[in-house]
């Protein structure tokens, strides 16, 4: 769980993983929509593009100063120097803005999973790939927790296309490893990446990033038979 900022993600697949040879065929990667029901991107007028950049730049500044869940739409409009009507016309709520900022970071990770070098990409054992996935997810949270808190908290997390992609990837690795119940295990593997959990570990318990990572890597190797 972000390039010039991208709002749209790629083609909508409701979180399904494409055929495993997709990266080798040269086809466009059908990944990513954090919100599958979002409208397709349209050609922007120059003034609309400027306002979008101003809004997203302002939002990132505000999110970075504290908990994104405490930032209001009025604060973003004021920081960006745009009217409330302009803001709401494009983004209905805080989550939509955070999602637009987070999109590209998650897109890059998904592309690395699909076609990057091992162990994160194809070519390593299921255990090695699952461990590398855990490392990458912790790094994503560490770098962009303020965005994830604004976009993927509570039940909203499960409605995102990104979660569907992570789940399908983990399930595939567990299946390849011979795990007894990949469907039953996949969400348990992903549970530590809920932003509230990571926030609790890092800021309340005071666990260092490397301790969280090492614990998850240890678990990954045991779950996937490494």
mmCIF file of N, CA and C in Angstrom, residues 3 27 31-33 36 64 76 79 86 89 105 108 132 139 157-158 172 189 209 212 214-215 221 223 226:
data_model
loop_
_atom_site.group_PDB
_atom_site.id
_atom_site.type_symbol
_atom_site.label_atom_id
_atom_site.label_comp_id
_atom_site.label_asym_id
_atom_site.label_seq_id
_atom_site.Cartn_x
_atom_site.Cartn_y
_atom_site.Cartn_z
ATOM 1 N N UNK A 3 6.628 9.610 -9.603
ATOM 2 C CA UNK A 3 5.988 9.587 -10.742
ATOM 3 C C UNK A 3 5.198 10.788 -10.961
ATOM 4 N N UNK A 27 1.948 -7.256 -23.250
ATOM 5 C CA UNK A 27 0.636 -6.652 -23.066
ATOM 6 C C UNK A 27 0.678 -5.653 -21.922
ATOM 7 N N UNK A 31 -3.478 -3.897 -14.040
ATOM 8 C CA UNK A 31 -3.451 -3.884 -12.605
ATOM 9 C C UNK A 31 -3.907 -2.552 -12.082
ATOM 10 N N UNK A 32 -4.117 -2.517 -10.884
ATOM 11 C CA UNK A 32 -4.188 -1.367 -10.034
ATOM 12 C C UNK A 32 -5.415 -0.615 -9.784
ATOM 13 N N UNK A 33 -6.355 -0.360 -9.931
ATOM 14 C CA UNK A 33 -7.333 0.592 -9.499
ATOM 15 C C UNK A 33 -7.575 0.442 -8.027
ATOM 16 N N UNK A 36 -12.257 0.524 -7.827
ATOM 17 C CA UNK A 36 -12.695 0.041 -9.130
ATOM 18 C C UNK A 36 -13.872 0.798 -9.716
ATOM 19 N N UNK A 64 1.388 14.869 5.347
ATOM 20 C CA UNK A 64 2.719 14.572 5.869
ATOM 21 C C UNK A 64 2.963 15.195 7.236
ATOM 22 N N UNK A 76 -7.679 21.393 2.897
ATOM 23 C CA UNK A 76 -7.012 21.146 1.617
ATOM 24 C C UNK A 76 -7.353 22.235 0.608
ATOM 25 N N UNK A 79 -5.394 25.343 1.581
ATOM 26 C CA UNK A 79 -3.965 25.184 1.312
ATOM 27 C C UNK A 79 -3.669 25.244 -0.186
ATOM 28 N N UNK A 86 -14.642 23.493 -6.551
ATOM 29 C CA UNK A 86 -13.610 22.934 -7.433
ATOM 30 C C UNK A 86 -13.054 21.651 -6.844
ATOM 31 N N UNK A 89 -15.757 18.794 -6.856
ATOM 32 C CA UNK A 89 -16.112 18.354 -8.208
ATOM 33 C C UNK A 89 -15.216 17.194 -8.642
ATOM 34 N N UNK A 105 2.440 4.709 -6.163
ATOM 35 C CA UNK A 105 3.353 3.909 -5.346
ATOM 36 C C UNK A 105 2.957 2.439 -5.403
ATOM 37 N N UNK A 108 3.672 0.821 -8.920
ATOM 38 C CA UNK A 108 5.062 0.433 -9.129
ATOM 39 C C UNK A 108 5.366 -0.907 -8.460
ATOM 40 N N UNK A 132 9.938 -11.575 0.210
ATOM 41 C CA UNK A 132 10.257 -10.312 -0.469
ATOM 42 C C UNK A 132 9.044 -9.407 -0.540
ATOM 43 N N UNK A 139 8.075 -1.614 3.586
ATOM 44 C CA UNK A 139 8.732 -0.406 3.067
ATOM 45 C C UNK A 139 7.702 0.589 2.540
ATOM 46 N N UNK A 157 -10.389 -0.746 3.204
ATOM 47 C CA UNK A 157 -9.191 -1.410 2.690
ATOM 48 C C UNK A 157 -9.539 -2.597 1.795
ATOM 49 N N UNK A 158 -10.578 -3.327 2.171
ATOM 50 C CA UNK A 158 -10.911 -4.548 1.437
ATOM 51 C C UNK A 158 -11.620 -4.261 0.116
ATOM 52 N N UNK A 172 -1.705 -17.093 -4.613
ATOM 53 C CA UNK A 172 -0.972 -17.849 -5.621
ATOM 54 C C UNK A 172 0.308 -18.452 -5.036
ATOM 55 N N UNK A 189 -2.163 -13.433 6.191
ATOM 56 C CA UNK A 189 -0.850 -12.947 5.784
ATOM 57 C C UNK A 189 -0.874 -11.430 5.587
ATOM 58 N N UNK A 209 11.419 -0.518 12.397
ATOM 59 C CA UNK A 209 10.971 -1.091 11.129
ATOM 60 C C UNK A 209 11.600 -2.452 10.884
ATOM 61 N N UNK A 212 9.785 -5.334 12.688
ATOM 62 C CA UNK A 212 8.526 -5.707 12.036
ATOM 63 C C UNK A 212 8.821 -6.524 10.786
ATOM 64 N N UNK A 214 11.559 -8.290 9.966
ATOM 65 C CA UNK A 214 12.157 -9.595 10.241
ATOM 66 C C UNK A 214 11.125 -10.597 10.750
ATOM 67 N N UNK A 215 10.181 -10.124 11.543
ATOM 68 C CA UNK A 215 9.142 -11.017 12.044
ATOM 69 C C UNK A 215 8.267 -11.529 10.901
ATOM 70 N N UNK A 221 8.497 -17.453 5.514
ATOM 71 C CA UNK A 221 9.246 -18.673 5.200
ATOM 72 C C UNK A 221 8.576 -19.906 5.803
ATOM 73 N N UNK A 223 5.263 -20.186 6.547
ATOM 74 C CA UNK A 223 3.968 -20.401 5.896
ATOM 75 C C UNK A 223 4.125 -21.012 4.507
ATOM 76 N N UNK A 226 9.545 -22.339 3.333
ATOM 77 C CA UNK A 226 10.935 -22.004 3.051
ATOM 78 C C UNK A 226 11.858 -22.339 4.179
#
